[in-house]
PDB file of C-alpha atoms and ligand atoms in Angstrom:
ATOM      1  CA  MET A1411       0.406  -0.111  -0.052  1.00 49.00           C
ATOM      2  CA  SER A1412       1.357   3.365  -0.697  1.00 52.00           C
ATOM      3  CA  ALA A1413       2.001   5.731   1.882  1.00 53.00           C
ATOM      4  CA  GLN A1414      -0.357   8.109   0.476  1.00 55.00           C
ATOM      5  CA  LEU A1415      -2.799   5.981   0.448  1.00 54.00           C
ATOM      6  CA  ALA A1416      -2.595   4.856   3.672  1.00 54.00           C
ATOM      7  CA  ALA A1417      -2.594   8.007   5.025  1.00 59.00           C
ATOM      8  CA  THR A1418      -5.856   9.445   3.361  1.00 65.00           C
ATOM      9  CA  ALA A1419      -8.007   6.181   3.203  1.00 74.00           C
ATOM     10  CA  THR A1420      -8.377   2.750   5.157  1.00 83.00           C
ATOM     11  CA  PRO A1421      -9.343   0.609   2.737  1.00 84.00           C
ATOM     12  CA  PRO A1422     -12.677  -1.623   3.654  1.00 94.00           C
ATOM     13  CA  VAL A1423     -11.979  -5.120   5.548  1.00 97.00           C
ATOM     14  CA  ALA A1424     -12.647  -7.932   2.840  1.00 98.00           C
ATOM     15  CA  LEU A1425     -12.675 -10.832   5.539  1.00 98.00           C
ATOM     16  CA  GLU A1426     -13.319 -10.751   8.807  1.00 98.00           C
ATOM     17  CA  VAL A1427     -12.407 -14.387  11.086  1.00 98.00           C
ATOM     18  CA  ARG A1428     -13.861 -13.519  14.152  1.00 98.00           C
ATOM     19  CA  ASP A1429     -12.999 -15.854  16.948  1.00 98.00           C
ATOM     20  CA  ILE A1430     -13.367 -18.938  15.233  1.00 98.00           C
ATOM     21  CA  ALA A1431     -12.667 -22.980  16.903  1.00 98.00           C
ATOM     22  CA  VAL A1432     -11.862 -25.944  15.160  1.00 98.00           C
ATOM     23  CA  HIS A1433     -11.925 -29.132  17.131  1.00 97.00           C
ATOM     24  CA  PHE A1434     -11.708 -32.283  15.760  1.00 96.00           C
ATOM     25  CA  SER A1435     -12.626 -34.869  18.288  1.00 92.00           C
ATOM     26  CA  GLY A1436     -10.702 -34.140  20.810  1.00 87.00           C
ATOM     27  CA  LEU A1437      -7.821 -32.124  19.195  1.00 94.00           C
ATOM     28  CA  VAL A1438      -7.668 -28.342  19.007  1.00 96.00           C
ATOM     29  CA  ALA A1439      -6.955 -27.379  15.416  1.00 97.00           C
ATOM     30  CA  ILE A1440      -7.999 -23.692  15.936  1.00 98.00           C
ATOM     31  CA  SER A1441      -9.009 -21.706  18.922  1.00 96.00           C
ATOM     32  CA  ARG A1442     -10.317 -18.378  19.177  1.00 94.00           C
ATOM     33  CA  MET A1443      -8.669 -17.152  15.586  1.00 98.00           C
ATOM     34  CA  THR A1444      -9.565 -13.572  14.742  1.00 98.00           C
ATOM     35  CA  PHE A1445      -7.983 -11.183  12.101  1.00 98.00           C
ATOM     36  CA  ALA A1446      -8.992  -9.565   9.521  1.00 98.00           C
ATOM     37  CA  VAL A1447      -7.895  -8.621   5.641  1.00 98.00           C
ATOM     38  CA  PRO A1448      -8.413  -5.267   4.478  1.00 97.00           C
ATOM     39  CA  GLU A1449      -9.601  -5.107   0.727  1.00 97.00           C
ATOM     40  CA  GLY A1450      -6.849  -5.218  -1.641  1.00 96.00           C
ATOM     41  CA  SER A1451      -4.029  -5.945   0.765  1.00 97.00           C
ATOM     42  CA  ILE A1452      -1.809  -9.296   0.896  1.00 98.00           C
ATOM     43  CA  VAL A1453      -2.192 -11.099   4.060  1.00 98.00           C
ATOM     44  CA  SER A1454      -0.181 -14.452   4.668  1.00 98.00           C
ATOM     45  CA  LEU A1455      -0.931 -16.903   7.686  1.00 97.00           C
ATOM     46  CA  ILE A1456       2.580 -18.541   8.439  1.00 96.00           C
ATOM     47  CA  GLY A1457       3.227 -21.195  11.415  1.00 94.00           C
ATOM     48  CA  PRO A1458       4.792 -24.592  11.624  1.00 92.00           C
ATOM     49  CA  ASN A1459       3.136 -27.708  10.252  1.00 91.00           C
ATOM     50  CA  GLY A1460      -0.143 -28.455  11.781  1.00 93.00           C
ATOM     51  CA  ALA A1461      -0.835 -24.910  12.539  1.00 95.00           C
ATOM     52  CA  GLY A1462      -3.789 -24.995  11.579  1.00 96.00           C
ATOM     53  CA  LYS A1463      -3.518 -22.915   8.181  1.00 96.00           C
ATOM     54  CA  THR A1464      -5.249 -25.565   5.438  1.00 95.00           C
ATOM     55  CA  THR A1465      -8.095 -25.984   8.497  1.00 97.00           C
ATOM     56  CA  ALA A1466      -8.641 -22.183   8.376  1.00 97.00           C
ATOM     57  CA  PHE A1467      -8.570 -22.267   4.380  1.00 96.00           C
ATOM     58  CA  ASN A1468     -11.137 -24.762   4.403  1.00 96.00           C
ATOM     59  CA  VAL A1469     -13.556 -23.237   7.485  1.00 98.00           C
ATOM     60  CA  ILE A1470     -13.323 -19.619   5.011  1.00 98.00           C
ATOM     61  CA  THR A1471     -14.111 -21.655   2.207  1.00 96.00           C
ATOM     62  CA  GLY A1472     -16.773 -23.875   3.547  1.00 96.00           C
ATOM     63  CA  PHE A1473     -15.154 -27.167   2.905  1.00 95.00           C
ATOM     64  CA  LEU A1474     -15.190 -27.081   6.831  1.00 97.00           C
ATOM     65  CA  LYS A1475     -17.694 -25.898   9.809  1.00 97.00           C
ATOM     66  CA  PRO A1476     -16.254 -24.391  12.594  1.00 97.00           C
ATOM     67  CA  THR A1477     -16.856 -25.998  16.183  1.00 97.00           C
ATOM     68  CA  ALA A1478     -18.180 -21.711  16.625  1.00 97.00           C
ATOM     69  CA  GLY A1479     -17.301 -18.599  15.601  1.00 98.00           C
ATOM     70  CA  LYS A1480     -17.936 -16.854  12.482  1.00 98.00           C
ATOM     71  CA  ILE A1481     -16.474 -15.607   9.017  1.00 98.00           C
ATOM     72  CA  LEU A1482     -17.296 -12.083   7.545  1.00 98.00           C
ATOM     73  CA  TYR A1483     -17.325 -11.829   3.477  1.00 98.00           C
ATOM     74  CA  HIS A1484     -18.102  -7.774   3.357  1.00 96.00           C
ATOM     75  CA  GLY A1485     -20.292  -8.278   5.962  1.00 94.00           C
ATOM     76  CA  THR A1486     -22.328 -11.162   4.540  1.00 96.00           C
ATOM     77  CA  ASP A1487     -21.723 -14.050   6.853  1.00 98.00           C
ATOM     78  CA  LEU A1488     -20.064 -17.169   4.821  1.00 98.00           C
ATOM     79  CA  THR A1489     -20.332 -19.771   7.944  1.00 96.00           C
ATOM     80  CA  ARG A1490     -23.335 -21.596   7.016  1.00 92.00           C
ATOM     81  CA  LEU A1491     -22.789 -21.215   3.168  1.00 96.00           C
ATOM     82  CA  SER A1492     -21.728 -23.902   0.773  1.00 95.00           C
ATOM     83  CA  PRO A1493     -18.259 -24.350  -0.769  1.00 93.00           C
ATOM     84  CA  ASP A1494     -19.937 -23.403  -4.398  1.00 91.00           C
ATOM     85  CA  ARG A1495     -22.056 -20.077  -2.710  1.00 94.00           C
ATOM     86  CA  ILE A1496     -19.498 -19.072  -1.506  1.00 96.00           C
ATOM     87  CA  ALA A1497     -16.594 -19.163  -4.303  1.00 93.00           C
ATOM     88  CA  ALA A1498     -20.076 -17.760  -6.732  1.00 91.00           C
ATOM     89  CA  LEU A1499     -19.226 -14.646  -4.002  1.00 94.00           C
ATOM     90  CA  GLY A1500     -15.931 -14.362  -5.660  1.00 94.00           C
ATOM     91  CA  VAL A1501     -14.205 -15.875  -2.351  1.00 96.00           C
ATOM     92  CA  VAL A1502     -11.498 -18.485  -3.716  1.00 94.00           C
ATOM     93  CA  ARG A1503      -9.221 -21.075  -3.049  1.00 92.00           C
ATOM     94  CA  THR A1504      -5.776 -22.956  -4.823  1.00 89.00           C
ATOM     95  CA  PHE A1505      -5.502 -26.251  -2.694  1.00 80.00           C
ATOM     96  CA  GLN A1506      -2.319 -27.518  -1.514  1.00 71.00           C
ATOM     97  CA  ARG A1507      -1.421 -29.883  -3.498  1.00 71.00           C
ATOM     98  CA  THR A1508      -2.363 -29.267  -7.267  1.00 67.00           C
ATOM     99  CA  SER A1509      -6.012 -30.267  -8.213  1.00 77.00           C
ATOM    100  CA  ILE A1510      -5.569 -30.139 -12.334  1.00 87.00           C
ATOM    101  CA  PHE A1511      -7.257 -32.404 -15.113  1.00 90.00           C
ATOM    102  CA  GLY A1512      -4.112 -34.419 -16.346  1.00 92.00           C
ATOM    103  CA  GLY A1513      -5.906 -35.503 -18.980  1.00 92.00           C
ATOM    104  CA  CYS A1514      -7.506 -32.426 -20.490  1.00 94.00           C
ATOM    105  CA  SER A1515      -5.782 -30.028 -22.062  1.00 96.00           C
ATOM    106  CA  VAL A1516      -4.521 -26.806 -20.311  1.00 97.00           C
ATOM    107  CA  LEU A1517      -6.897 -24.496 -21.944  1.00 96.00           C
ATOM    108  CA  SER A1518     -10.105 -27.024 -20.686  1.00 94.00           C
ATOM    109  CA  ASN A1519      -9.061 -26.949 -17.294  1.00 95.00           C
ATOM    110  CA  VAL A1520      -9.084 -23.090 -17.687  1.00 95.00           C
ATOM    111  CA  LEU A1521     -12.460 -23.774 -18.856  1.00 93.00           C
ATOM    112  CA  THR A1522     -13.349 -26.057 -15.594  1.00 89.00           C
ATOM    113  CA  GLY A1523     -12.453 -23.408 -13.300  1.00 87.00           C
ATOM    114  CA  MET A1524     -15.188 -20.558 -15.096  1.00 86.00           C
ATOM    115  CA  HIS A1525     -18.002 -23.176 -13.789  1.00 78.00           C
ATOM    116  CA  GLN A1526     -17.493 -22.242 -10.227  1.00 72.00           C
ATOM    117  CA  ARG A1527     -18.025 -18.182 -10.463  1.00 74.00           C
ATOM    118  CA  GLY A1528     -21.097 -16.009 -10.438  1.00 62.00           C
ATOM    119  CA  ARG A1529     -23.059 -15.889 -13.486  1.00 60.00           C
ATOM    120  CA  THR A1530     -21.929 -12.053 -14.439  1.00 61.00           C
ATOM    121  CA  GLU A1531     -18.617 -12.194 -13.306  1.00 65.00           C
ATOM    122  CA  THR A1532     -15.295 -12.228 -15.486  1.00 65.00           C
ATOM    123  CA  TRP A1533     -11.668 -12.336 -14.529  1.00 64.00           C
ATOM    124  CA  GLY A1534     -10.781  -7.990 -14.972  1.00 57.00           C
ATOM    125  CA  ALA A1535     -12.281  -6.147 -17.666  1.00 46.00           C
ATOM    126  CA  LEU A1536     -12.243  -8.783 -20.725  1.00 47.00           C
ATOM    127  CA  LEU A1537     -16.106  -8.813 -21.353  1.00 47.00           C
ATOM    128  CA  ARG A1538     -15.891  -7.468 -24.961  1.00 49.00           C
ATOM    129  CA  PRO A1539     -18.915  -6.607 -26.813  1.00 49.00           C
ATOM    130  CA  ARG A1540     -17.895  -8.235 -29.982  1.00 49.00           C
ATOM    131  CA  TRP A1541     -17.918 -11.843 -27.918  1.00 49.00           C
ATOM    132  CA  VAL A1542     -21.397 -11.401 -26.642  1.00 53.00           C
ATOM    133  CA  GLY A1543     -23.699 -13.610 -28.168  1.00 59.00           C
ATOM    134  CA  ASP A1544     -21.051 -16.272 -29.113  1.00 73.00           C
ATOM    135  CA  GLU A1545     -20.674 -17.289 -25.078  1.00 76.00           C
ATOM    136  CA  ASP A1546     -17.835 -20.568 -25.984  1.00 79.00           C
ATOM    137  CA  ALA A1547     -15.595 -18.079 -27.602  1.00 83.00           C
ATOM    138  CA  ARG A1548     -15.884 -15.185 -25.134  1.00 83.00           C
ATOM    139  CA  LEU A1549     -14.965 -18.071 -22.253  1.00 88.00           C
ATOM    140  CA  GLU A1550     -12.384 -19.359 -24.504  1.00 90.00           C
ATOM    141  CA  ALA A1551     -10.961 -15.796 -25.324  1.00 91.00           C
ATOM    142  CA  GLU A1552     -10.999 -15.017 -21.557  1.00 92.00           C
ATOM    143  CA  ALA A1553      -9.336 -18.214 -20.608  1.00 94.00           C
ATOM    144  CA  ALA A1554      -6.838 -17.553 -23.125  1.00 95.00           C
ATOM    145  CA  GLU A1555      -6.201 -14.101 -21.466  1.00 95.00           C
ATOM    146  CA  ILE A1556      -5.835 -15.750 -18.040  1.00 96.00           C
ATOM    147  CA  LEU A1557      -3.169 -18.270 -19.662  1.00 97.00           C
ATOM    148  CA  ASP A1558      -1.181 -15.344 -20.906  1.00 96.00           C
ATOM    149  CA  PHE A1559      -1.607 -13.695 -17.531  1.00 96.00           C
ATOM    150  CA  VAL A1560       0.260 -16.565 -15.594  1.00 96.00           C
ATOM    151  CA  GLY A1561       2.778 -17.011 -18.374  1.00 96.00           C
ATOM    152  CA  LEU A1562       1.295 -20.333 -19.930  1.00 97.00           C
ATOM    153  CA  GLN A1563       0.070 -19.129 -23.245  1.00 96.00           C
ATOM    154  CA  ASN A1564       2.186 -21.242 -24.832  1.00 97.00           C
ATOM    155  CA  ARG A1565       0.983 -24.606 -23.332  1.00 97.00           C
ATOM    156  CA  ALA A1566      -3.002 -24.001 -24.219  1.00 97.00           C
ATOM    157  CA  ASP A1567      -3.211 -27.333 -26.171  1.00 97.00           C
ATOM    158  CA  GLU A1568      -0.865 -29.317 -23.908  1.00 98.00           C
ATOM    159  CA  MET A1569      -2.694 -31.781 -21.567  1.00 97.00           C
ATOM    160  CA  ALA A1570      -2.024 -30.816 -18.266  1.00 96.00           C
ATOM    161  CA  GLY A1571      -0.707 -33.928 -17.030  1.00 96.00           C
ATOM    162  CA  ASN A1572       2.476 -33.365 -19.264  1.00 97.00           C
ATOM    163  CA  LEU A1573       3.235 -30.189 -17.994  1.00 96.00           C
ATOM    164  CA  ALA A1574       6.445 -29.369 -16.035  1.00 95.00           C
ATOM    165  CA  TYR A1575       5.640 -29.516 -11.960  1.00 93.00           C
ATOM    166  CA  GLY A1576       6.007 -25.373 -11.837  1.00 94.00           C
ATOM    167  CA  GLU A1577       4.005 -24.804 -14.541  1.00 95.00           C
ATOM    168  CA  GLN A1578       1.166 -27.027 -12.972  1.00 94.00           C
ATOM    169  CA  ARG A1579       1.517 -24.951 -10.024  1.00 93.00           C
ATOM    170  CA  LEU A1580       0.646 -22.037 -12.294  1.00 95.00           C
ATOM    171  CA  LEU A1581      -2.075 -24.112 -13.751  1.00 95.00           C
ATOM    172  CA  GLY A1582      -3.574 -24.420 -10.332  1.00 95.00           C
ATOM    173  CA  ILE A1583      -3.271 -20.910  -9.956  1.00 95.00           C
ATOM    174  CA  ALA A1584      -4.978 -20.123 -13.367  1.00 96.00           C
ATOM    175  CA  ILE A1585      -7.914 -22.213 -12.434  1.00 95.00           C
ATOM    176  CA  ALA A1586      -8.469 -20.311  -9.127  1.00 94.00           C
ATOM    177  CA  LEU A1587      -8.918 -16.757 -11.611  1.00 95.00           C
ATOM    178  CA  ALA A1588     -11.045 -18.462 -14.149  1.00 94.00           C
ATOM    179  CA  ALA A1589     -13.614 -18.532 -11.256  1.00 92.00           C
ATOM    180  CA  ALA A1590     -13.231 -14.576 -11.006  1.00 93.00           C
ATOM    181  CA  PRO A1591     -12.316 -14.154  -7.459  1.00 95.00           C
ATOM    182  CA  LYS A1592     -12.388 -11.358  -5.270  1.00 96.00           C
ATOM    183  CA  LEU A1593     -10.474 -12.620  -2.617  1.00 97.00           C
ATOM    184  CA  LEU A1594      -7.856 -15.188  -3.435  1.00 97.00           C
ATOM    185  CA  LEU A1595      -6.484 -17.676  -0.812  1.00 97.00           C
ATOM    186  CA  LEU A1596      -3.408 -19.374  -1.991  1.00 96.00           C
ATOM    187  CA  ASP A1597      -2.096 -22.377   0.095  1.00 94.00           C
ATOM    188  CA  GLU A1598       1.657 -22.935  -0.562  1.00 93.00           C
ATOM    189  CA  PRO A1599       1.721 -21.598  -3.785  1.00 91.00           C
ATOM    190  CA  ALA A1600       5.621 -22.012  -4.224  1.00 91.00           C
ATOM    191  CA  ALA A1601       5.651 -25.724  -2.285  1.00 91.00           C
ATOM    192  CA  GLY A1602       8.630 -27.539  -4.272  1.00 92.00           C
ATOM    193  CA  LEU A1603       9.665 -24.524  -6.674  1.00 94.00           C
ATOM    194  CA  ASN A1604      12.980 -23.642  -7.215  1.00 94.00           C
ATOM    195  CA  PRO A1605      14.360 -20.188  -6.427  1.00 94.00           C
ATOM    196  CA  SER A1606      13.584 -18.675  -9.747  1.00 94.00           C
ATOM    197  CA  GLU A1607      10.126 -20.644 -10.462  1.00 94.00           C
ATOM    198  CA  THR A1608       9.711 -18.636  -6.643  1.00 95.00           C
ATOM    199  CA  GLU A1609      10.232 -15.366  -8.328  1.00 94.00           C
ATOM    200  CA  GLU A1610       8.119 -15.556 -11.392  1.00 93.00           C
ATOM    201  CA  PHE A1611       5.238 -16.757  -8.430  1.00 95.00           C
ATOM    202  CA  ILE A1612       6.066 -13.879  -6.617  1.00 95.00           C
ATOM    203  CA  GLY A1613       5.351 -11.744  -9.390  1.00 96.00           C
ATOM    204  CA  VAL A1614       2.418 -13.117 -10.577  1.00 96.00           C
ATOM    205  CA  VAL A1615       0.796 -13.361  -6.953  1.00 97.00           C
ATOM    206  CA  LYS A1616       1.816  -9.099  -6.928  1.00 96.00           C
ATOM    207  CA  ARG A1617      -0.023  -9.027 -10.442  1.00 96.00           C
ATOM    208  CA  ILE A1618      -2.730 -10.687  -9.071  1.00 97.00           C
ATOM    209  CA  ARG A1619      -2.753  -7.619  -6.275  1.00 96.00           C
ATOM    210  CA  ASP A1620      -2.763  -5.290  -8.574  1.00 96.00           C
ATOM    211  CA  ARG A1621      -5.780  -6.255 -10.744  1.00 94.00           C
ATOM    212  CA  GLY A1622      -7.700  -5.068  -7.136  1.00 94.00           C
ATOM    213  CA  VAL A1623      -7.887  -8.868  -5.709  1.00 97.00           C
ATOM    214  CA  THR A1624      -7.339  -9.464  -2.340  1.00 98.00           C
ATOM    215  CA  VAL A1625      -4.940 -12.197  -1.262  1.00 98.00           C
ATOM    216  CA  LEU A1626      -4.521 -14.665   1.762  1.00 98.00           C
ATOM    217  CA  LEU A1627      -1.414 -16.493   1.508  1.00 97.00           C
ATOM    218  CA  VAL A1628      -0.030 -19.420   3.110  1.00 96.00           C
ATOM    219  CA  GLU A1629       3.469 -20.000   2.278  1.00 94.00           C
ATOM    220  CA  HIS A1630       6.159 -21.284   4.117  1.00 91.00           C
ATOM    221  CA  ASP A1631       8.811 -19.642   1.864  1.00 92.00           C
ATOM    222  CA  MET A1632       9.868 -16.421   4.008  1.00 91.00           C
ATOM    223  CA  LYS A1633      11.455 -15.176   0.735  1.00 91.00           C
ATOM    224  CA  MET A1634       7.668 -14.713  -0.590  1.00 94.00           C
ATOM    225  CA  VAL A1635       5.841 -14.075   2.557  1.00 96.00           C
ATOM    226  CA  MET A1636       8.535 -10.929   3.550  1.00 94.00           C
ATOM    227  CA  GLY A1637       8.838 -10.140   0.491  1.00 94.00           C
ATOM    228  CA  ILE A1638       4.588  -9.212  -0.716  1.00 96.00           C
ATOM    229  CA  SER A1639       2.863  -9.358   2.382  1.00 97.00           C
ATOM    230  CA  ASP A1640       1.504  -6.665   3.882  1.00 97.00           C
ATOM    231  CA  THR A1641       0.390  -8.314   7.153  1.00 98.00           C
ATOM    232  CA  VAL A1642       1.870 -11.357   8.438  1.00 97.00           C
ATOM    233  CA  VAL A1643      -0.638 -13.740  11.208  1.00 97.00           C
ATOM    234  CA  VAL A1644       1.339 -16.271  13.098  1.00 96.00           C
ATOM    235  CA  LEU A1645      -0.366 -19.473  13.975  1.00 96.00           C
ATOM    236  CA  ASN A1646       1.405 -22.099  16.769  1.00 94.00           C
ATOM    237  CA  HIS A1647      -0.646 -24.839  17.449  1.00 94.00           C
ATOM    238  CA  GLY A1648      -3.939 -23.270  16.669  1.00 96.00           C
ATOM    239  CA  ARG A1649      -3.710 -19.851  17.821  1.00 96.00           C
ATOM    240  CA  ILE A1650      -2.481 -16.434  16.688  1.00 97.00           C
ATOM    241  CA  ILE A1651       0.547 -15.794  18.240  1.00 96.00           C
ATOM    242  CA  ALA A1652       1.611 -12.594  16.410  1.00 96.00           C
ATOM    243  CA  GLU A1653       0.329 -10.028  13.724  1.00 97.00           C
ATOM    244  CA  GLY A1654       1.753  -7.521  11.925  1.00 97.00           C
ATOM    245  CA  THR A1655       4.086  -6.153   9.053  1.00 97.00           C
ATOM    246  CA  PRO A1656       6.539  -8.185   7.958  1.00 96.00           C
ATOM    247  CA  GLU A1657       9.463  -6.049   9.426  1.00 95.00           C
ATOM    248  CA  THR A1658       7.820  -6.426  13.015  1.00 95.00           C
ATOM    249  CA  ILE A1659       7.124 -10.164  12.431  1.00 95.00           C
ATOM    250  CA  GLN A1660      10.998 -11.288  12.079  1.00 92.00           C
ATOM    251  CA  HIS A1661      12.280  -9.755  15.279  1.00 92.00           C
ATOM    252  CA  ASP A1662       8.858 -10.680  17.525  1.00 93.00           C
ATOM    253  CA  PRO A1663      10.367 -13.121  19.829  1.00 91.00           C
ATOM    254  CA  ASP A1664       7.362 -15.438  20.261  1.00 89.00           C
ATOM    255  CA  VAL A1665       7.367 -15.953  16.269  1.00 91.00           C
ATOM    256  CA  ILE A1666      11.117 -16.856  16.540  1.00 89.00           C
ATOM    257  CA  ARG A1667      10.685 -19.208  19.349  1.00 87.00           C
ATOM    258  CA  ALA A1668       7.515 -21.204  17.118  1.00 84.00           C
ATOM    259  CA  TYR A1669      10.296 -21.796  14.742  1.00 78.00           C
ATOM    260  CA  LEU A1670      12.368 -22.919  16.732  1.00 58.00           C
ATOM    261  CA  GLY A1671      15.383 -20.803  16.283  1.00 52.00           C
ATOM    262  CA  GLN A1672      15.589 -21.702  12.451  1.00 54.00           C
ATOM    263  CA  GLY A1673      15.073 -18.138  11.958  1.00 50.00           C
ATOM    264  CA  VAL A1674      11.553 -16.651  10.300  1.00 55.00           C
ATOM    265  CA  LYS A1675      13.432 -15.302   7.518  1.00 50.00           C
ATOM    266  CA  HIS A1676      14.861 -18.542   6.894  1.00 51.00           C
ATOM    267  CA  ALA A1677      12.086 -20.948   8.016  1.00 47.00           C
ATOM    268  CA  GLU A1678      11.304 -24.191   6.436  1.00 44.00           C
ATOM    269  CA  ALA A1679       8.706 -25.848   8.943  1.00 41.00           C
TER     270      ALA A1679
HETATM  271  N1  ADP B1819     -10.229 -33.667   8.998  1.00 67.74           N
HETATM  272  C1  ADP B1819      -9.212 -33.491   9.659  1.00 67.74           C
HETATM  273  N2  ADP B1819      -9.279 -34.572  10.948  1.00 67.74           N
HETATM  274  C2  ADP B1819      -9.146 -34.346  11.759  1.00 67.74           C
HETATM  275  N3  ADP B1819      -7.698 -33.989  12.267  1.00 67.74           N
HETATM  276  C3  ADP B1819      -7.333 -32.982  11.255  1.00 67.74           C
HETATM  277  C4  ADP B1819      -7.842 -32.766  10.005  1.00 67.74           C
HETATM  278  N4  ADP B1819      -7.725 -31.653   9.297  1.00 67.74           N
HETATM  279  C5  ADP B1819      -6.558 -31.160  10.273  1.00 67.74           C
HETATM  280  N5  ADP B1819      -6.515 -31.835  11.320  1.00 67.74           N
HETATM  281  C6  ADP B1819      -5.228 -31.369  11.799  1.00 67.74           C
HETATM  282  O1  ADP B1819      -5.774 -30.352  12.432  1.00 67.74           O
HETATM  283  C7  ADP B1819      -4.269 -29.813  12.699  1.00 67.74           C
HETATM  284  C8  ADP B1819      -4.323 -28.606  11.581  1.00 67.74           C
HETATM  285  O2  ADP B1819      -3.946 -29.041  11.015  1.00 67.74           O
HETATM  286  P1  ADP B1819      -3.284 -28.344   9.077  1.00 67.74           P
HETATM  287  O3  ADP B1819      -4.702 -26.797   8.926  1.00 67.74           O
HETATM  288  O4  ADP B1819      -3.346 -28.904   8.042  1.00 67.74           O
HETATM  289  O5  ADP B1819      -2.120 -27.577   9.345  1.00 67.74           O
HETATM  290  P2  ADP B1819      -0.981 -26.896   8.209  1.00 67.74           P
HETATM  291  O6  ADP B1819      -1.979 -27.074   7.122  1.00 67.74           O
HETATM  292  O7  ADP B1819      -1.074 -25.306   9.256  1.00 67.74           O
HETATM  293  O8  ADP B1819      -0.242 -27.687   8.218  1.00 67.74           O
HETATM  294  C9  ADP B1819      -3.261 -31.015  12.736  1.00 67.74           C
HETATM  295  O9  ADP B1819      -3.006 -31.328  14.282  1.00 67.74           O
HETATM  296  C10 ADP B1819      -3.979 -31.843  11.493  1.00 67.74           C
HETATM  297  O10 ADP B1819      -3.538 -33.470  11.893  1.00 67.74           O
HETATM  298 MG1   MG B1820      -1.467 -26.968   5.248  1.00 67.74          MG
END
């Protein structure tokens, strides 16, 4: 966020996670989790393995009902809505493990992502008058633009299963973008990527934010987290132990302790 913007206006809250608890038959996966994601920002949720990050995503996107608490999206209570309804409102996720259809073309994979979205939504300003009336051509053109956006334009006709691992991860993001997210939740997008692929992903996530999409990120790669987040929320054993700018988080003693002295900058939990 630019200093000027910060000084003049506080962006509205897109997502409010209010006092969420998740219990799995005796195991407390999340305990009294409260945080907010301002519109247009990148907020990262970090913490060691098993801290509850994916569980939080499952609750926000309706795949799991919380034991207690509420999820509000621009004031609308998502807590009792189905994953489809939540996606149609613009709250869209990627999965920790890639979920692509290997036997279909890359372009077809992106087209499947479009079925999740609300009827009038498109990715960015891609609805051009000349395509009205030819729905298939319009959707294909939009899918092609999404592939271009993530850098897979030359792979559109390839079987998705033939893509390299890094390309499959990019396709996962393209499928999510096809659902026309307003709030995009990315679960470890850089997992298993090499440093140059990670750089590419950092660029993609920034460009998504620059298109006006709010981002909630779960990621272990601290270079990515500290480089792009406006706010970092740190979970440990299902509890928020710190929340703040990347700079404050890197120096927070509780956070450093949670990462067992690995140094948050390089932590690989
Ligand atoms: N469906 C489930 N049933 C039982 N326990 C679960 C389930 N999902 C997650 N857990 C447990 O909840 C805790 C948090 O898991 P998770 O949210 O996947 O952690 P993270 O994504 O931070 O690594 C872990 O102890 C995990 O084993
Ligand atoms: Mg996880």
